[in-house]
XYZ file of C-alpha atoms in Angstrom:
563
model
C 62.612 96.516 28.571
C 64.582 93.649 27.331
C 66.104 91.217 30.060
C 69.684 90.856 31.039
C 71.634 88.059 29.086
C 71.985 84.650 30.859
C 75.152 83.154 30.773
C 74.171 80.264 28.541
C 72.888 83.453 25.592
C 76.809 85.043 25.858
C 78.093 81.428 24.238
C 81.853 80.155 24.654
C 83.862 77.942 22.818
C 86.425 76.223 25.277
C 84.973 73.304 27.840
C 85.028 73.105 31.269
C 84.662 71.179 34.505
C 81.425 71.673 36.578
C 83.902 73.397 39.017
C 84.570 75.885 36.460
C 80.967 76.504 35.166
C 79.674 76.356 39.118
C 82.637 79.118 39.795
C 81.314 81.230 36.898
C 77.883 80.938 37.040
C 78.492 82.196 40.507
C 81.249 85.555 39.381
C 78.536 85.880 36.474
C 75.791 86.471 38.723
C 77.729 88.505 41.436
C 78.906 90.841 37.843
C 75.669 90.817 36.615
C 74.313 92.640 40.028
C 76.689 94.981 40.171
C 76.370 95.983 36.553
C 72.631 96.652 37.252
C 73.433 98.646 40.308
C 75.408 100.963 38.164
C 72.343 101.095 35.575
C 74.881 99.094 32.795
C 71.738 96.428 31.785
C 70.626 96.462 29.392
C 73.479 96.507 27.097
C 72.061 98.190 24.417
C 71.202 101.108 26.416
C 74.921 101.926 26.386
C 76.037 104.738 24.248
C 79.159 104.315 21.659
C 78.477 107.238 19.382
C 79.919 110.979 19.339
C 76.796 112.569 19.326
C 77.663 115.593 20.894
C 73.951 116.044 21.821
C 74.407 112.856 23.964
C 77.726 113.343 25.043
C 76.320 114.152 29.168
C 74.848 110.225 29.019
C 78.390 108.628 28.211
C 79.887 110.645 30.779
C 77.252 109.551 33.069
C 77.779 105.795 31.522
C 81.955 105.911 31.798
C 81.144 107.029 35.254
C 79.389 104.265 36.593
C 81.197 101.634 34.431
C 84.327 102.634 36.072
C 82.717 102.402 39.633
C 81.392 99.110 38.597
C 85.013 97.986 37.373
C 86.292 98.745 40.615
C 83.838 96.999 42.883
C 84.430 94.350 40.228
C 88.192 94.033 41.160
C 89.999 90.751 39.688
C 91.031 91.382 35.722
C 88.168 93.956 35.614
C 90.088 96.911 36.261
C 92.943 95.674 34.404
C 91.278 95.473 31.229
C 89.606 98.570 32.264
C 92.996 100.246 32.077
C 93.839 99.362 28.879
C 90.381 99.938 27.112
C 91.509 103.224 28.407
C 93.804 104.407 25.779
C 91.992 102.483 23.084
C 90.066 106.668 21.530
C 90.465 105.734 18.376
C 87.727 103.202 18.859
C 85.525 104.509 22.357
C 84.391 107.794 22.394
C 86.543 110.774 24.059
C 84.120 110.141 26.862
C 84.663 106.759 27.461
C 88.170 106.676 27.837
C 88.519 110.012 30.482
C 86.055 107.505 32.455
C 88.511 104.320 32.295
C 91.861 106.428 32.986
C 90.295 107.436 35.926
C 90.492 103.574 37.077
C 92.025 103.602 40.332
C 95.652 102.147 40.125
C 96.440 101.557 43.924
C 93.931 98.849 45.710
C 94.163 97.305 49.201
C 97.115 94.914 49.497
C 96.689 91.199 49.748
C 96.290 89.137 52.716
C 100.040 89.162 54.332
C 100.023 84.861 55.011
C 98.601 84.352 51.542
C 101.370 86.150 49.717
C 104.164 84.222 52.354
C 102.471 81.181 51.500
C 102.495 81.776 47.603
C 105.571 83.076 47.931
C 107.060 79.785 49.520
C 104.795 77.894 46.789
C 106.917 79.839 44.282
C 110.370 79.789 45.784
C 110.020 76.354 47.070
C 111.258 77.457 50.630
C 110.303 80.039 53.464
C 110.174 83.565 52.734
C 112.865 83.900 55.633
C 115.119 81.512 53.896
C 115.643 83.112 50.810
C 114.962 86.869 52.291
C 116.539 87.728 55.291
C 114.442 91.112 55.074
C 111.436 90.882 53.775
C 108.995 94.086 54.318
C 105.038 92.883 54.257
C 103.431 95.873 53.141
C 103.759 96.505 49.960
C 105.854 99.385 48.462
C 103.085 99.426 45.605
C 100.178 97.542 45.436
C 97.853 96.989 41.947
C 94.898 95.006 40.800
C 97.220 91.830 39.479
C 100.151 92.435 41.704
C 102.188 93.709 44.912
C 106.025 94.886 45.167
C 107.438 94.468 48.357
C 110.702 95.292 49.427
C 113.503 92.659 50.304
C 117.156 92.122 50.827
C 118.753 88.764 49.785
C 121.387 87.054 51.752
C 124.492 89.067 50.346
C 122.766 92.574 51.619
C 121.309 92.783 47.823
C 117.850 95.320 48.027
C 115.615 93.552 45.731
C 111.862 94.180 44.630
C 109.426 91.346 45.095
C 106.871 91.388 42.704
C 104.306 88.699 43.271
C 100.601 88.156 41.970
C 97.929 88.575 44.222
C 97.079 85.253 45.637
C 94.140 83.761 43.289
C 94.595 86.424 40.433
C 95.859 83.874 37.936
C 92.350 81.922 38.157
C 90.120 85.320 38.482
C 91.696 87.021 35.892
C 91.286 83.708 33.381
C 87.521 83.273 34.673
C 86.792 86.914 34.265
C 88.316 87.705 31.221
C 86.352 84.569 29.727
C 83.360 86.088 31.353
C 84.065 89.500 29.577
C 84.521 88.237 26.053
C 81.090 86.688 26.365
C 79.670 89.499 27.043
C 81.313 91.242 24.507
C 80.183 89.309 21.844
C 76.921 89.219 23.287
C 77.034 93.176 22.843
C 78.364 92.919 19.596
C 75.302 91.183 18.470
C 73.046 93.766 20.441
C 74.454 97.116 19.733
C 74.849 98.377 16.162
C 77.831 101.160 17.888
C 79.414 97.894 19.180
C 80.162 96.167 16.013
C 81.254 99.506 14.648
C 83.710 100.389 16.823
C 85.133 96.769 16.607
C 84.435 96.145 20.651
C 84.792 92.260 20.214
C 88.554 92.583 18.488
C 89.509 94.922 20.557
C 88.766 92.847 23.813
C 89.957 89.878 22.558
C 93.471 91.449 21.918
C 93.485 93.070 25.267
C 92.533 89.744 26.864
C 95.166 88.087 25.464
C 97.585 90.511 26.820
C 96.102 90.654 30.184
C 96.722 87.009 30.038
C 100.220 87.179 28.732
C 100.800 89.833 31.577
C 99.632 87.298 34.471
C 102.373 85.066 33.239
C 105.940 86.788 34.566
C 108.227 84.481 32.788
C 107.132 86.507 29.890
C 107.721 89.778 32.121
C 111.656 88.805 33.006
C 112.442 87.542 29.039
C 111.208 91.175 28.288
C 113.243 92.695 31.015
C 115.839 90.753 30.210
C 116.020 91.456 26.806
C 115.817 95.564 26.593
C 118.531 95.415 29.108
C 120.557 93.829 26.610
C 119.933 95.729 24.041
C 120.179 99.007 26.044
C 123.969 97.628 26.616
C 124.667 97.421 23.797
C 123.662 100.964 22.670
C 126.145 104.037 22.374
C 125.029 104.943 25.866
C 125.051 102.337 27.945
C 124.389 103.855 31.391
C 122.081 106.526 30.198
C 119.140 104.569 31.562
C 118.834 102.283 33.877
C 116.766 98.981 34.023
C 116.790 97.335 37.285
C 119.098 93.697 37.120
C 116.756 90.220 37.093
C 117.186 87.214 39.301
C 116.067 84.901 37.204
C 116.761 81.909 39.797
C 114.086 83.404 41.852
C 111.532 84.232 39.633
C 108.905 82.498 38.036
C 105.532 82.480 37.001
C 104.357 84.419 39.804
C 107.407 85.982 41.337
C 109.364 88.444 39.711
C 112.426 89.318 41.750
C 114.863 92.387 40.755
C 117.139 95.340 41.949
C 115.499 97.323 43.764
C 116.138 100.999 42.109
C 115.886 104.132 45.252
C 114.134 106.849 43.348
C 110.719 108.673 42.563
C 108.419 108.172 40.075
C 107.568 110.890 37.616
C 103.918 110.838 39.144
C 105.216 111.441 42.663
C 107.348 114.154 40.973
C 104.802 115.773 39.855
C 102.632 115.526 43.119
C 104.889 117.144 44.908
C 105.989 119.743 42.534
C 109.024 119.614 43.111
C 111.729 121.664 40.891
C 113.765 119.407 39.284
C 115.764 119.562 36.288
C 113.561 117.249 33.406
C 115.007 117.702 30.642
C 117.716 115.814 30.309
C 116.106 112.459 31.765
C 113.503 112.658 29.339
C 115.819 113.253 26.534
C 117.450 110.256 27.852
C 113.856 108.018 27.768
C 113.522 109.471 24.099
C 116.661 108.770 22.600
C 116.671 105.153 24.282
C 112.182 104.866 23.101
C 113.566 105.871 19.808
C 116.231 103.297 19.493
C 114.026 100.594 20.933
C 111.624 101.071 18.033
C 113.217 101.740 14.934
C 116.722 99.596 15.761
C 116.645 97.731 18.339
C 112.726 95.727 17.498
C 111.775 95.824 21.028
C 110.580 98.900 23.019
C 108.857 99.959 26.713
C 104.699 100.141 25.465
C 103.516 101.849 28.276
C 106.062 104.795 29.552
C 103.671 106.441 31.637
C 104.763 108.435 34.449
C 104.048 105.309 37.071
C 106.781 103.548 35.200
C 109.461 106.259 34.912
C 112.074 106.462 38.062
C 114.152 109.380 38.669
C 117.459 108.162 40.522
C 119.135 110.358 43.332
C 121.904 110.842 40.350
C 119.730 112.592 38.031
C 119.475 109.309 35.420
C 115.815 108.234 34.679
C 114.882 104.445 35.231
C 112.068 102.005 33.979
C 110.183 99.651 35.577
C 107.636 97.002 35.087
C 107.992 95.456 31.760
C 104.366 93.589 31.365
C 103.419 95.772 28.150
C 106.672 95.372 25.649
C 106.284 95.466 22.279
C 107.833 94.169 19.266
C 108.371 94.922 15.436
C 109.595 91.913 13.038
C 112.876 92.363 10.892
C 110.703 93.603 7.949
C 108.475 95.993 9.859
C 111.747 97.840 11.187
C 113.186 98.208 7.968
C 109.882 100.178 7.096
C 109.988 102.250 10.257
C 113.576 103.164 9.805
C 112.486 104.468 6.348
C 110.137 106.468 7.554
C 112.469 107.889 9.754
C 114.630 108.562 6.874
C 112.007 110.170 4.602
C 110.938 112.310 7.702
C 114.238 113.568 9.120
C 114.715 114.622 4.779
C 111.256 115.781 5.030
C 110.651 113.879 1.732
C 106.838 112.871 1.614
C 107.250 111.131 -1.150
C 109.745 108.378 -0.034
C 107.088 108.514 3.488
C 104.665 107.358 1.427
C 106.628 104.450 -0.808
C 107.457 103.501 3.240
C 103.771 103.374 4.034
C 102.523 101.980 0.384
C 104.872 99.097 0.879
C 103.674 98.491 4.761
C 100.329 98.522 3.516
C 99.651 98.921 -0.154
C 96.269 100.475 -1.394
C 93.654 97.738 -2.757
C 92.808 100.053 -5.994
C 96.091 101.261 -7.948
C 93.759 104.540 -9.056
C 93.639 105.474 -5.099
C 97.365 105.656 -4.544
C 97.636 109.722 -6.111
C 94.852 110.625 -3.864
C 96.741 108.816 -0.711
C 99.760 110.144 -1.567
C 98.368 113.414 -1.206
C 96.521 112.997 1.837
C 100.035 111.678 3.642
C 101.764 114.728 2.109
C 98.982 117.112 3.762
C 98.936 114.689 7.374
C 102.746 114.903 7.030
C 102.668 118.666 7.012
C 99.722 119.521 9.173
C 100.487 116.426 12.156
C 104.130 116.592 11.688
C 105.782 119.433 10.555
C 107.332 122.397 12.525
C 105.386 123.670 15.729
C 103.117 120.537 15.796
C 102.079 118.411 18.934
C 102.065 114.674 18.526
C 99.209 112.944 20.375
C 96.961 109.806 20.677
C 94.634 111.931 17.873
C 97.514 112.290 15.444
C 97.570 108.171 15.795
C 93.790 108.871 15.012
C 94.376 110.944 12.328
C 96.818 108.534 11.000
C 94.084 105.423 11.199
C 91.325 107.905 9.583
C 93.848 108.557 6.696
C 94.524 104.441 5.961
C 90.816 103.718 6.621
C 89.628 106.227 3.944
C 91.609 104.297 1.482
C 90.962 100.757 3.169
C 94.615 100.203 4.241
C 95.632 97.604 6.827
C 98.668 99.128 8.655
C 100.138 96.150 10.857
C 99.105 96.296 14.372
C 102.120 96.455 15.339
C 103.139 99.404 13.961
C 100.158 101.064 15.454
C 100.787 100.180 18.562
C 104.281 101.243 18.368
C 102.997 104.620 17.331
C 100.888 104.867 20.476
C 103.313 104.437 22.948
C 105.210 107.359 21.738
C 101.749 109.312 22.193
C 101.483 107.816 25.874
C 105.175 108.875 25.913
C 104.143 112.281 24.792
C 100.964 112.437 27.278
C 103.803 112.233 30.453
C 105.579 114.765 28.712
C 102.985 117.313 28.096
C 102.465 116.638 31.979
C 105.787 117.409 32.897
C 107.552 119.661 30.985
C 105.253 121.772 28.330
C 107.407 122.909 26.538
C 108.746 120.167 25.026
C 109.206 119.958 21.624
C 108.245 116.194 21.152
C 108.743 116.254 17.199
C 111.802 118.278 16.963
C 113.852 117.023 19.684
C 112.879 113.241 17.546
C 114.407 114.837 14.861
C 117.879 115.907 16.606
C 117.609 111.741 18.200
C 117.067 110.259 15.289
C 120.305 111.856 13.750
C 122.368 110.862 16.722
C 120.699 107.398 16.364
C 121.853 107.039 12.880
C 125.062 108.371 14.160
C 125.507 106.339 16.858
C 124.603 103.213 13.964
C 127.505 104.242 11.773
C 130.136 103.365 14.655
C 132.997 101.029 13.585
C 131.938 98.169 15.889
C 128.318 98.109 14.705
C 129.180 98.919 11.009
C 131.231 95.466 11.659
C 128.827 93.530 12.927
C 126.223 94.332 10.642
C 129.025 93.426 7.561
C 129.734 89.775 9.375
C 126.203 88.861 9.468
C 125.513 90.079 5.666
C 128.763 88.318 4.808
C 127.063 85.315 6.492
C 124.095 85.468 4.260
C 126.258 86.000 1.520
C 128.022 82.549 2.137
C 125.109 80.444 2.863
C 123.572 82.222 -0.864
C 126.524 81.372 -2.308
C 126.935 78.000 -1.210
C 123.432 77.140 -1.749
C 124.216 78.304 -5.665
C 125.811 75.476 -6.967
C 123.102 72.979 -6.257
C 120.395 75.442 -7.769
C 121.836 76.228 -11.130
C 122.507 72.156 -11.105
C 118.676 72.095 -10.814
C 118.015 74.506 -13.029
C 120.680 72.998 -15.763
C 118.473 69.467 -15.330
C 115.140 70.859 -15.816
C 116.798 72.307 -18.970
C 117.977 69.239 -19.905
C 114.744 67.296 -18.975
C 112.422 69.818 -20.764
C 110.819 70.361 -17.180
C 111.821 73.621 -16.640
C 108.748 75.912 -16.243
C 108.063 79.940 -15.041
C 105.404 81.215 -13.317
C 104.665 84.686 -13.837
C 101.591 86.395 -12.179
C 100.125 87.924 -14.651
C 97.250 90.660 -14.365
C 98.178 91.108 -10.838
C 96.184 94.584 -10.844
C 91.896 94.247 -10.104
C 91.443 96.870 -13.275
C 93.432 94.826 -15.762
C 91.434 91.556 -14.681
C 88.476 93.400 -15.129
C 89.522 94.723 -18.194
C 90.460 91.115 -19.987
C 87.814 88.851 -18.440
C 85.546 91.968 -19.650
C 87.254 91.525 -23.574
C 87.010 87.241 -23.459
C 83.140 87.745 -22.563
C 82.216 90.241 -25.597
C 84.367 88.112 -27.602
C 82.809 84.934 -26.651
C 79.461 86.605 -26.853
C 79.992 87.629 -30.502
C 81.506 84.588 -31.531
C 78.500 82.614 -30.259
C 76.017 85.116 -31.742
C 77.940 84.905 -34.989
C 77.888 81.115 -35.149
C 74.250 81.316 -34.341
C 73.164 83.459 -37.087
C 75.402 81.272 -39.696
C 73.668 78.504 -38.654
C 70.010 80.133 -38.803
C 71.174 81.020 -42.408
C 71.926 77.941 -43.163
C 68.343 76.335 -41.969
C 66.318 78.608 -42.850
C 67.867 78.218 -46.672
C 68.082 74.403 -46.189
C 64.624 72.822 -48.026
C 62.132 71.819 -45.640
C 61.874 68.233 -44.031
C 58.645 66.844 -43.428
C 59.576 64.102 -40.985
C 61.843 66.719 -39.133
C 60.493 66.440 -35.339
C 61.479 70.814 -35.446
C 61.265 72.387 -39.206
C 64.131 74.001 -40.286
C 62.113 77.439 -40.474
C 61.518 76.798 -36.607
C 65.032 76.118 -36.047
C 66.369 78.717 -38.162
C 63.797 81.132 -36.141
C 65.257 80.071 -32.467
C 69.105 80.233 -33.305
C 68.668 83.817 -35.509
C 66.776 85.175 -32.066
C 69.574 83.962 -30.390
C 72.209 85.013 -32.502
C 70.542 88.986 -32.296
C 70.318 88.247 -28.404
C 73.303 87.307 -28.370
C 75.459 89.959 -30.188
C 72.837 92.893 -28.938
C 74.477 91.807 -25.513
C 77.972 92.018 -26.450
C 77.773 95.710 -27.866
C 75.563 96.620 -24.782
C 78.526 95.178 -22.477
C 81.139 96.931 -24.816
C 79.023 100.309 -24.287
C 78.773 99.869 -20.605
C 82.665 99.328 -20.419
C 83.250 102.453 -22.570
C 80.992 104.342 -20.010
C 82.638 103.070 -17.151
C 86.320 103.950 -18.648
């Protein structure tokens, strides 16, 4: 049986301080007993297939890896967490182990969060809270909200790290990479799957997530764009206090309401519609308008208030689509609320265009049938439609941005609390009926005039730019300098196609010359001092000359056979 890595056969590439390799060496070992505990060693013994005739072994492996995770504790179960939604890449079997990750640990040490707290605030907890409730109202692997009440009578929500996190999480998740890549190099399933990319881009949102300056600008900024929507107050974000936050403090309203998941534990009957309607529209015009949407609207982050409106909460997993990217998406939108295929998949060809033009028929039928079978009337979006979607652009090697994907599976973890909640949901046509209303809502006066100030802005700064370019342009003219550059042959085929011509050309224009000049020696009256004969020479270039032109008209045959 091979022997468990050591941690100088995982590599790294950042230095560190004997402190930091004594303090890893240390977590390394402690990880490395647990994992054999929970029968994890060695690596390659781990199962990454779908083999259904092995599909009892991952369960049993998912099992104890999430037991292991948890007795881990630190950044473990975080990244955990989000390996679990990450099917398109683990096995079904994998991932029901992972979401199974418990969510609710013990609470910190009450003196170690007052004396990060006072660290943080640069003053007594009593100081700045009057009330300040120790246990926490919700406690997680990275952090604990408590309850407070400012001086003014204000209820606010602590959120602080657990004391130490910062550290663990940055010494485990540098731990976890190595041994990532270390099974990446083991285990053929590894490397297929893409394990290593896909922890490196968790890690470096567990790391942004530790940070929650990064937390508050996101909270800070779908609040303003969800008041500056059509509906202002049709869901509520709780209000920052940015004074009082910081890296590891996050202080806000405190919002007096139940979460979806307590909703649903105590099956309750309450009116759903409507709030999730609410979450849909305002998902909707987060992604396609606004740039900036809620990634993870599971029913942990979804408050009902006593008034009926739905609230959101924690704002660690945001994400974002550039200027471009949104003009794609809203597009798509278009091309699907027309049902027009076609124009879907000039959206998605321009996103990510195929590599071979001779693919894009066969594509654009494939997104016609996904369009009709995933999407049409009666269907159920889901984290395997996403799938579907990735199997569809990885038949024809297309790179959709990430971001796009990822924007695509939040409305399937969207769509996972709704299929909870309220069955009957029609995900995909109650998009439709939002999406009209968004474009609606879009077409009032005081956006319409925005949007015309800043394209008359551009407008100006084109036009007054102008001037100085045709005055450049006029000089090269003048200076015989002006030159164009046109890129030519852009498409693989028609490079293949010319370099293919210049060689047979070149090949029978050097096979020509050849057997001219073996004419012309082999006529030419012998020389006796000659060091080669003529007749020799004559021999060598009329061999060359037939080897020569045979190749060309065996390359021209080939390329007629391959046409």
């Amino acid at each position: 049986m091979p022997t468990p890595p050591r941690l100088s056969d995982l590599g790294g590439t950042r230095p560190a301080d004997a402190g930091t390799l004594r303090s890893r060496a240390r977590r390394f070992t402690e990880l490395l007993s647990i994992a054999r505990r929970h029968g994890l060693l060695p690596f390659r013994r781990l199962d990454f297939t779908h083999d259904p005739a092995t599909s009892d072994l991952r369960r049993s492996q998912a099992d104890h890896l999430r037991r292991a995770l948890e007795e881990a504790g630190g950044g473990f179960v975080k990244m955990g967490q989000l390996l679990s939604t990450r099917d398109d890449l683990l096995p079904e079997e994998w991932t029901e182990g992972l979401a199974h990750l418990q969510r609710s640990v013990t609470p910190a040490d009450p003196a170690a969060v007052a004396e990060l707290l006072a660290a943080e605030l640069h003053a007594p907890v009593a100081e700045v809270f009057p009330s300040f409730d120790p246990t926490p109202v919700a406690a997680a692997s990275i952090a604990q909200v408590h309850r407070a009440r400012l001086p003014d009578g204000t209820a606010v929500a602590v959120k602080v790290q657990r004391p130490g996190i910062d550290d663990a999480v940055r010494r485990d998740v540098d731990i976890a990479l190595r041994v990532v890549r270390f099974l990446a190099r083991t285990s053929v399933e590894a490397r297929q799957v893409g394990v290593a990319d896909v922890a490196q881009q968790y890690a470096d949102d567990l790391l942004r997530q530790v940070d929650f300056r990064t937390e508050l600008r996101n909270l800070e900024t779908l609040s303003a764009a969800q008041q500056r929507s059509a509906r202002p107050d049709e869901v509520r974000f709780p209000a920052a206090h940015p004074e009082l936050s910081g890296q590891r403090v996050l202080v806000m309203e405190f919002l007096e309401g139940d979460t979806l998941s307590a909703v649903r534990a105590s099956r309750a009957d309450r009116d759903l519609d409507e709030p999730m309607r609410a979450i849909l529209r305002a998902f909707l015009r987060q992604v396609v308008f606004d740039g900036i949407y809620h990634g993870d609207l599971h029913p942990g982050n979804v408050l009902l208030l006593p008034d009926g409106r739905p609230a959101l909460i924690d704002f660690g997993s945001v994400g974002r689509l550039d200027p471009t990217l949104r003009e794609t998406v809203q597009e798509l939108v278009a091309a699907y609320i027309q049902n027009d295929t076609s124009r879907i998949a000039d959206a998605v060809l321009r996103m990510a265009p195929v590599r071979r033009a001779e693919d894009e028929p066969d594509f654009r039928r494939d997104i016609a049938r996904f369009v009709a079978d995933e999407l049409g009337p009666g269907a159920r979006i889901g984290v395997e439609t996403v799938d579907d979607a990735v199997e569809v652009f990885g038949r024809y090697r297309l790179k959709p941005p990430p971001d796009f994907i990822a924007a695509a599976r939040a409305l399937a973890i969207f769509e996972g609390t709704l299929r909870t909640l309220l069955p009957s949901f029609d995900l995909l046509d109650e998009s439709r009926n939002l999406a009209r209303e968004q474009i609606r809502d879009q077409l009032r006066p005081s956006v319409l005039r925005d949007v015309a100030a800043r394209e008359l802005f551009g407008l100006v700064s084109t036009i007054r730019r102008l001037p100085r370019r045709v005055d450049r342009i006029s000089e090269a003219i003048e200076q015989n300098k002006l030159s164009v550059n046109i890129r030519l042959l852009a498409d693989q085929r028609d490079r293949r196609t010319v370099s293919g011509m210049i060689r047979r050309i070149l090949l029978v224009l050097l096979g020509s010359g050849a057997g001219i000049l073996a004419i012309v020696y082999l006529t030419a009256p012998a020389r006796p001092t000659a060091v080669l004969s003529t007749g020799a020479a004559g021999g060598l270039l009329g061999g060359a000359a037939v080897v020569l032109l045979v190749w060309a008209a065996v390359d021209a045959w080939r390329a007629r056979r391959h046409e």
